[in-house]
Coordinates of C-alpha atoms and ligand atoms in Angstrom, one line a residue:
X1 CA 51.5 -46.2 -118.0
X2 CA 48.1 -44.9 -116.4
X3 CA 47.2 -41.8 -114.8
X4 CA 45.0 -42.5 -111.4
X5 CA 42.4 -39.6 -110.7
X6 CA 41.8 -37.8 -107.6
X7 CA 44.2 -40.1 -105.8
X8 CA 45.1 -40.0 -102.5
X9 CA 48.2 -39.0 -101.1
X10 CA 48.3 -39.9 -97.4
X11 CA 50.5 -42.7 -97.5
X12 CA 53.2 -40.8 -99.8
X13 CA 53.7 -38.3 -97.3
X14 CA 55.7 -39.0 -94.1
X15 CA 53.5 -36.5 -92.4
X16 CA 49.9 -38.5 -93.0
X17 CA 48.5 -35.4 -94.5
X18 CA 45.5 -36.3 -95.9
X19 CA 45.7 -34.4 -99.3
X20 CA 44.6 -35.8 -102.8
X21 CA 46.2 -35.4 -106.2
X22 CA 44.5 -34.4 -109.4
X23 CA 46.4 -37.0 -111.1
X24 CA 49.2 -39.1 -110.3
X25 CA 51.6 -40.8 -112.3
X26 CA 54.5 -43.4 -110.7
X27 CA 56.7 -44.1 -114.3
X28 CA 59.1 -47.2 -113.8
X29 CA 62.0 -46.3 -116.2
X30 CA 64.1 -43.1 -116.5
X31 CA 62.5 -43.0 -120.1
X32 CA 58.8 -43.1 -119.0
X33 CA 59.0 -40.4 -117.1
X34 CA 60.9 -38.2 -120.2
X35 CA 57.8 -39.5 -122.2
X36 CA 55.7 -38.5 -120.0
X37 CA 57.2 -34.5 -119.8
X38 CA 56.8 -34.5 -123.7
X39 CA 53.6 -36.0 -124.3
X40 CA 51.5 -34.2 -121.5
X41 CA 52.9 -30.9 -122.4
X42 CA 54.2 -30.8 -118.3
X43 CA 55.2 -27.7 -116.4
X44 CA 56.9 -26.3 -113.5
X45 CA 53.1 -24.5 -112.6
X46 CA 51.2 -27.9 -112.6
X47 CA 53.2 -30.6 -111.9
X48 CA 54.7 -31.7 -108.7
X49 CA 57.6 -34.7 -108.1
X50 CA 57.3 -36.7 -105.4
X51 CA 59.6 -38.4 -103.6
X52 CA 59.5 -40.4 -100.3
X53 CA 57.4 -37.6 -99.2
X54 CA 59.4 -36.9 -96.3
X55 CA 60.1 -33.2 -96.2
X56 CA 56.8 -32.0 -97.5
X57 CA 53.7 -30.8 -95.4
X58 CA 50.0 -30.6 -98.2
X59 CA 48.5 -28.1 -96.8
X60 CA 45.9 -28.8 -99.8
X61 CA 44.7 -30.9 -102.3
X62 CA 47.6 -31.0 -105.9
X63 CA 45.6 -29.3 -109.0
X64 CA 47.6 -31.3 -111.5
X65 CA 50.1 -33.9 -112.1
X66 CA 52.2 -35.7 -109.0
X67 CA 55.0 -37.8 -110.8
X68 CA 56.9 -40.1 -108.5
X69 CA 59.7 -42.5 -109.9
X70 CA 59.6 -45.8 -108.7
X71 CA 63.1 -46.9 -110.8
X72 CA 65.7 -47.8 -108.4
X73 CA 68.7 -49.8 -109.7
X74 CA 71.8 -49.2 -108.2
X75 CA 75.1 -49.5 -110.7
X76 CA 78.8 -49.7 -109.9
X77 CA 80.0 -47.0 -112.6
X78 CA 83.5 -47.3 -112.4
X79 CA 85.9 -48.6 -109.7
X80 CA 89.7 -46.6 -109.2
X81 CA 92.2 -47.4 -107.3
X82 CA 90.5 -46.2 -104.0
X83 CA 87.6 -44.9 -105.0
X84 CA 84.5 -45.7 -107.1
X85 CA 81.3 -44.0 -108.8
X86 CA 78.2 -45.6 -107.6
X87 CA 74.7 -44.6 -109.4
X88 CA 71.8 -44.7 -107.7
X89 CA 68.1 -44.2 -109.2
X90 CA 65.7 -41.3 -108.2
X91 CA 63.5 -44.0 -106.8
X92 CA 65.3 -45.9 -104.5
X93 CA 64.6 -45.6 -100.9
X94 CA 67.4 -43.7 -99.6
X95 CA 68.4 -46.0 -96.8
X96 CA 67.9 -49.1 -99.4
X97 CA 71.1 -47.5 -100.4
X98 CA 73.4 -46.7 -97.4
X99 CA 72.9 -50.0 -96.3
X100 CA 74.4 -51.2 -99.9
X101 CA 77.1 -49.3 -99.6
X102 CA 78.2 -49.9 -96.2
X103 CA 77.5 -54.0 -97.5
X104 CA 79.5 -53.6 -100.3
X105 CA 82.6 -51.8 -98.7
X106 CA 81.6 -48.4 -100.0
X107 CA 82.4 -45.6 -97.7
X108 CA 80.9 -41.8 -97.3
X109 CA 77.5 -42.3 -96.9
X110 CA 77.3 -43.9 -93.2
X111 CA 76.9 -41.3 -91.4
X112 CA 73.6 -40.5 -93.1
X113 CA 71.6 -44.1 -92.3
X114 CA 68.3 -43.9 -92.0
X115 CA 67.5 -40.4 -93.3
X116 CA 63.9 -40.9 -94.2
X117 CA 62.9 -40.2 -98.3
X118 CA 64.5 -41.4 -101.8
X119 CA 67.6 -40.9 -103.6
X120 CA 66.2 -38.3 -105.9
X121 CA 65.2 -35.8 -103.3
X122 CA 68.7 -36.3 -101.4
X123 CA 70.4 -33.5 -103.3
X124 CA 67.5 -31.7 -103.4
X125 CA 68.0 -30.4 -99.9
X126 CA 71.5 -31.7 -99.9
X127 CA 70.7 -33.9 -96.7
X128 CA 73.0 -34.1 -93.9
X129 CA 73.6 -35.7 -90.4
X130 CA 76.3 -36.4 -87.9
X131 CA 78.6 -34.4 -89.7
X132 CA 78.5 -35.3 -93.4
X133 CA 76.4 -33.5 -95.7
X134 CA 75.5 -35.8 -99.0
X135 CA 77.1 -33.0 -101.2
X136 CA 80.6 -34.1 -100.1
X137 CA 80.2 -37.5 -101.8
X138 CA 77.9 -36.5 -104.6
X139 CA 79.4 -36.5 -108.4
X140 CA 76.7 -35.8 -110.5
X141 CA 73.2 -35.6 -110.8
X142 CA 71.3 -36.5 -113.7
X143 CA 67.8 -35.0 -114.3
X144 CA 65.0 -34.8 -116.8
X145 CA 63.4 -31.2 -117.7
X146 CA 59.4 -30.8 -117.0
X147 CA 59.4 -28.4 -119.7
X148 CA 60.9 -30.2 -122.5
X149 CA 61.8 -34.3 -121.2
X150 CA 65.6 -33.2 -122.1
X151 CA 67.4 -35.1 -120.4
X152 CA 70.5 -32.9 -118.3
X153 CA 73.4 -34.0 -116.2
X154 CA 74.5 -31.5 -113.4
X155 CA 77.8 -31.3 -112.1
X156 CA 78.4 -31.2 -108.7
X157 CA 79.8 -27.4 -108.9
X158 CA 76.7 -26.6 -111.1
X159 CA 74.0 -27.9 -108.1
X160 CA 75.6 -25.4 -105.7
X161 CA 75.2 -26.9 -102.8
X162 CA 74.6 -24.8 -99.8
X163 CA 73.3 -26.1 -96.2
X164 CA 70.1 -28.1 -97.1
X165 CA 70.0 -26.3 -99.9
X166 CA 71.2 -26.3 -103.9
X167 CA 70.0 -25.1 -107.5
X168 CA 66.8 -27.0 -107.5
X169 CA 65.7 -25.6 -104.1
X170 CA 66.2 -22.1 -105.9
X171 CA 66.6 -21.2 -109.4
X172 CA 65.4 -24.4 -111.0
X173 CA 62.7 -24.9 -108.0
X174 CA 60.0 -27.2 -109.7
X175 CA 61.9 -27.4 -113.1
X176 CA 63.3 -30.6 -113.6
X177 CA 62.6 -34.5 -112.2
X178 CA 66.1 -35.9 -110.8
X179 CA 66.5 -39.5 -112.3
X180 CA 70.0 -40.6 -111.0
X181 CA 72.6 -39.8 -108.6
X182 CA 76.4 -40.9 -108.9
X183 CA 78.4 -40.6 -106.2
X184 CA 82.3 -40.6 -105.7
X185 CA 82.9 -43.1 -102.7
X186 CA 85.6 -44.6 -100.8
X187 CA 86.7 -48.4 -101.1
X188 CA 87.5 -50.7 -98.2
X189 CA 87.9 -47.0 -96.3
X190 CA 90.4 -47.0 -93.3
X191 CA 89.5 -43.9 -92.1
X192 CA 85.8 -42.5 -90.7
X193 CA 84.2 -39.4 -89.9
X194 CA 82.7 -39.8 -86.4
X195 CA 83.7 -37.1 -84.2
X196 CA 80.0 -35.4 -84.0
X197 CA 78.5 -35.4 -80.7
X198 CA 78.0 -38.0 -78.7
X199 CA 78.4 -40.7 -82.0
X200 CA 82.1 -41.6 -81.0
X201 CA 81.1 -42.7 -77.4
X202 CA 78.0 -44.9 -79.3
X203 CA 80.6 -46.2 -82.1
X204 CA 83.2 -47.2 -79.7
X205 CA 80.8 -49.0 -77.7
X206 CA 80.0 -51.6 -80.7
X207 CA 83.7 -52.0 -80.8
X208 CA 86.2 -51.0 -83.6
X209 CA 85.1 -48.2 -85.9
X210 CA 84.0 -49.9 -89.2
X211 CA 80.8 -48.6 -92.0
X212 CA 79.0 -51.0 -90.1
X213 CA 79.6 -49.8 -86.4
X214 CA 79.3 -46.2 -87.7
X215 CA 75.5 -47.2 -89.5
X216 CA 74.1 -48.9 -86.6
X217 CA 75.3 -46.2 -83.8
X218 CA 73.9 -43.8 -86.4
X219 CA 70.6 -45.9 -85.9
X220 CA 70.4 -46.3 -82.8
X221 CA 70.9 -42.8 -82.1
X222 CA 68.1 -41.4 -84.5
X223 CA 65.9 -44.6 -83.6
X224 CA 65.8 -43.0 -79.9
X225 CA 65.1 -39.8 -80.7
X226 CA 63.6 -39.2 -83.6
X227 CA 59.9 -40.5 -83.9
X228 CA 59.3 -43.1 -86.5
X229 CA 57.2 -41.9 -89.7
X230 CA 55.3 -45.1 -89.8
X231 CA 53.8 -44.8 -86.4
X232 CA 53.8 -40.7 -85.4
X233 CA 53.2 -38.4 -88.8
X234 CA 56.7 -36.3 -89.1
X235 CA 58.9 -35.2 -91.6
X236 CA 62.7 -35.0 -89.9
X237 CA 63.7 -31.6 -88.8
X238 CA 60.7 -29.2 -89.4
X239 CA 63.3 -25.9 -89.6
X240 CA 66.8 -25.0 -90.6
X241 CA 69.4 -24.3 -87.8
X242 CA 69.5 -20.9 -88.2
X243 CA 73.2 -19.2 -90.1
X244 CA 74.2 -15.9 -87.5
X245 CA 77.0 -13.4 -87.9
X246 CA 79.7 -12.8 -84.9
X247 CA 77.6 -9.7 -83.8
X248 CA 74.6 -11.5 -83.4
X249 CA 76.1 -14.5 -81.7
X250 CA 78.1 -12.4 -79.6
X251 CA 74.7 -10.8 -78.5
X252 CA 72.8 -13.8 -78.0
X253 CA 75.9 -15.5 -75.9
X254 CA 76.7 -12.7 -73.4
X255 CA 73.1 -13.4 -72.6
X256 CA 72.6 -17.1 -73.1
X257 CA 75.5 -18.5 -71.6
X258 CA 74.5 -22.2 -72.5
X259 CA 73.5 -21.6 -76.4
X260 CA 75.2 -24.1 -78.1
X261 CA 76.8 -23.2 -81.7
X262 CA 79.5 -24.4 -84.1
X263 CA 81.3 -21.7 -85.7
X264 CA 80.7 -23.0 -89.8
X265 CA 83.4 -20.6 -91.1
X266 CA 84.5 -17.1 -90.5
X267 CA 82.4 -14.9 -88.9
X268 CA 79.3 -17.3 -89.8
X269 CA 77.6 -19.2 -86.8
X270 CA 74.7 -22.2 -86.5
X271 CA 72.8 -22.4 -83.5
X272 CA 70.2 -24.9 -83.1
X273 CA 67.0 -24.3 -83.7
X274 CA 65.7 -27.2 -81.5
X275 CA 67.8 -25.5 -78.8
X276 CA 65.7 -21.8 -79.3
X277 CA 62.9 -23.7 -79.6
X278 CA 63.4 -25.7 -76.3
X279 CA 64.1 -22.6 -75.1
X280 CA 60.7 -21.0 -76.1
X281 CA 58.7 -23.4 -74.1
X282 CA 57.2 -25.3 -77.3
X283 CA 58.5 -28.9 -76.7
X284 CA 55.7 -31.2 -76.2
X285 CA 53.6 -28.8 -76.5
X286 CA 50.5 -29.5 -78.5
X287 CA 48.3 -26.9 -80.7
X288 CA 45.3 -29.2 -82.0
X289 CA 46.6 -32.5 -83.8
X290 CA 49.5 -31.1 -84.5
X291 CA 52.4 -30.9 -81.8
X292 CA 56.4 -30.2 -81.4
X293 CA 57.9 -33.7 -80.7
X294 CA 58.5 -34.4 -76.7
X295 CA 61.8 -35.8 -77.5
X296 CA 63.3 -33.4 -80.2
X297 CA 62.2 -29.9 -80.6
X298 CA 62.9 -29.2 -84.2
X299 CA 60.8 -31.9 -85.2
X300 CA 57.0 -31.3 -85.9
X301 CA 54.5 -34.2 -85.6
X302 CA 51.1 -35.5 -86.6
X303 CA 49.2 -36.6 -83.5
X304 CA 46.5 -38.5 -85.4
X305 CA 44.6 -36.9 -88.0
X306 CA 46.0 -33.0 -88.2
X307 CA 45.6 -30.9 -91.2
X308 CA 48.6 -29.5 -93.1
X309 CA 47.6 -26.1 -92.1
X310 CA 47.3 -26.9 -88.2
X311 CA 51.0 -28.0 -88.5
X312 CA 51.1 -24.8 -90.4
X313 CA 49.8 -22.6 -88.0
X314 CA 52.2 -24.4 -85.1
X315 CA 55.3 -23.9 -87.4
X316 CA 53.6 -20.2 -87.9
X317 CA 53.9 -19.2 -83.8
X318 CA 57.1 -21.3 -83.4
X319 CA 58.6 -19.1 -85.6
X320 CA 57.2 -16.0 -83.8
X321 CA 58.0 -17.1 -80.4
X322 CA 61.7 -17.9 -81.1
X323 CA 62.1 -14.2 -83.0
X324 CA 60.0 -12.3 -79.6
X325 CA 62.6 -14.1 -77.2
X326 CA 65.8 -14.3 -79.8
X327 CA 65.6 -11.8 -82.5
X328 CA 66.4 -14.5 -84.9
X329 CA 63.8 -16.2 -88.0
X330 CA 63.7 -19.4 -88.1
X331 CA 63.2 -21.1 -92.0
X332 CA 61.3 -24.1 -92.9
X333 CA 63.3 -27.0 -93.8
X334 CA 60.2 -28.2 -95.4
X335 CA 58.7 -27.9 -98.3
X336 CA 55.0 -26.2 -98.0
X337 CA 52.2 -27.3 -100.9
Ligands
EPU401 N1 68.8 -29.7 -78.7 C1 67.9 -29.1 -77.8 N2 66.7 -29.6 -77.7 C2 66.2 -30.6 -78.4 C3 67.1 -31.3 -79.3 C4 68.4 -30.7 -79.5 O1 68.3 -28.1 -77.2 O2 65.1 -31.0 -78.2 C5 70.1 -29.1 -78.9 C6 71.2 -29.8 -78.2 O3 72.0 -28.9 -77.6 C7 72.0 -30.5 -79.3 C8 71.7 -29.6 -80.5 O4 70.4 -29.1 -80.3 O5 73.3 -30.6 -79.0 C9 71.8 -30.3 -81.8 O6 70.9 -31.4 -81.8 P1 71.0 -32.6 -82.8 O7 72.4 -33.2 -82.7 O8 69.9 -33.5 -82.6 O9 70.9 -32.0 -84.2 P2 70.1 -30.8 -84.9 O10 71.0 -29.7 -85.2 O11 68.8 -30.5 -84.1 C10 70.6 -31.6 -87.3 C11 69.9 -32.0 -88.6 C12 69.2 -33.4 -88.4 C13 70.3 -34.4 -88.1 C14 71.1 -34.0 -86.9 C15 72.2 -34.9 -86.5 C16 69.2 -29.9 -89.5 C17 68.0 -29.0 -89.8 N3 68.9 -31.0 -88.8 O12 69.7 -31.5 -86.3 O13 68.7 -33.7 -89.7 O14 69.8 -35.7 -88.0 O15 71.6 -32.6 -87.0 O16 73.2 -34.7 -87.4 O17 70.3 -29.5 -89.8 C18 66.6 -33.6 -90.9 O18 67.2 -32.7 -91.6 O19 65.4 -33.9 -91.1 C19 67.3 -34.1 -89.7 C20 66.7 -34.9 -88.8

């Protein structure tokens, strides 16, 4: 296993930031990378994991170690009566393994095709779309420390899943490398989970509801309006949909008539934040190379060759325009170096 110098890191990050590591390291078995915790003395404070490099903006150059797993098996764990435990590596591409599933008869994971990034960052930020957030499917998450190369298995109570969010955005932020991820899916399911938006209309037109009509009306949806990493820099959904209580929805309603919402649970509202933004005057708009996407407003892109800190800077006065005109602060989704 070698360690590259100085390496760049423009094509492992979905933005096209052009950032360089220190070092960089890619180990190719779940042991490698454990060795490599031990024998290099790692730490939270100097070493970074890397994943697909889809929800993070470089807004400089890496002083020490970038680690990115490259193992990627996928394992059928143990089949039950109608449900099974499938195990996915930290390196897989993530959409390398929705489309085995939905092959294979597995159901839960459909809705989430095509979510840019690998299998180990998924619980990171618990990813979600059309409805389904990956934490309803997860079982366990195994991990190796930075500190120490122990290796750890997390339940799925113990990652504390939140709304793109759980432990390892938080308390153990940095602190260990995820190396696997089993999840509890369906067999041959019978039932979906399509009712979000406008996905119903775009599964029924494909003809009875199946894994496979759910995937591809989940791809052709995001395919239309969500720019494509490979050809405009961008890394998904730049900002949280903001969490509001009843008073502060009922504010912003009696004088935005049209805000959309979904009421999440008692007294706790999401708004959009492509909707505030929208609503600020910033889609399409451009601020240098960096610019909010003409098609979706929560979605920062690259126009060509933008520094991390223009996109920065843009996410900077987003944020300022939508708490002059709403009174609410918007959170980055991403994750700033
Ligand atoms: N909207 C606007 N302007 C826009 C786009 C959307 O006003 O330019 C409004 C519309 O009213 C629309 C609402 O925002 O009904 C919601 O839009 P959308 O369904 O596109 O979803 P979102 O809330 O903006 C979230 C996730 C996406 C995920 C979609 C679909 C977050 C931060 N983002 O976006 O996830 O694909 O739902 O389920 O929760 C990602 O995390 O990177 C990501 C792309």
């Amino acid at each position: 296993m070698m360690f590259r110098y100085n390496y760049p890191l423009k094509e492992l990050n979905t933005f096209g930031i052009d950032a360089r590591a220190e070092r960089y390291i890619c180990p190719v078995t779940e042991e490698a990378a454990a060795d490599i915790m031990v024998k290099e003395q790692l730490s939270p404070g100097n070493c970074l994991v890397l994943g697909g490099g889809s929800n993070i903006l470089f807004t400089k150059d890496f002083d020490g170690t970038v680690i990115q797993p490259l193992f990627n098996n996928i394992a059928i764990e143990e089949v039950l009566y109608d449900s099974a435990i499938i195990s996915a590596q930290a390196g897989l591409e993530w959409d390398k393994l929705v489309e085995w599933t939905v092959k294979n008869d597995f159901g839960g994971l459909e809705n989430l095709s095509y979510i840019p990034g690998s299998v180990g960052a998924a619980p990171m930020q618990n990813i979600g779309a059309y409805g389904v957030e990956v934490s309803e499917y997860i079982n366990r998450v195994h991990a190796v420390s930075i500190e120490t190369g122990a290796k750890e298995i997390f339940s799925k109570k113990e990652c504390l899943f939140g709304y793109r969010n759980s432990i390892f955005k938080n308390e153990l932020k940095g602190k260990y490398l995820i190396t696997k991820v089993e999840f509890n899916l369906k067999r041959s399911p019978s039932t979906y989970d399509f009712s979000y938006g406008n996905l119903e209309r775009r599964v029924m037109e494909r003809g009875e509801p199946s894994l496979s009509t759910i995937r591809e009306a989940v791809i052709s949806i995001r395919s239309e309006k969500l720019p494509d990493p490979s050809v405009t820099g961008n890394a998904g959904s730049f900002f949280k949909n903001p969490l509001i209580s009843t008073k502060e929805y009922k504010r912003l309603k009696s004088e935005y008539d049209s805000m959309p919402y979904w009421e999440i649970a008692d007294g706790i509202y999401k708004v959009p934040a492509a909707w505030l933004i929208e609503n600020t005057g910033w889609k399409g708009k451009k601020l240098g190379q960096a610019a909010v996407h003409h098609k979706h407003a929560l979605v920062l892109v690259n126009m060509g060759n933008a520094s991390g800190s223009e996109i920065l800077d843009l996410s900077k006065k987003i944020i300022q325009s939508v708490q002059n005109m709403f009174g609410i602060k918007l959170e980055r989704e991403v994750n700033v170096i």
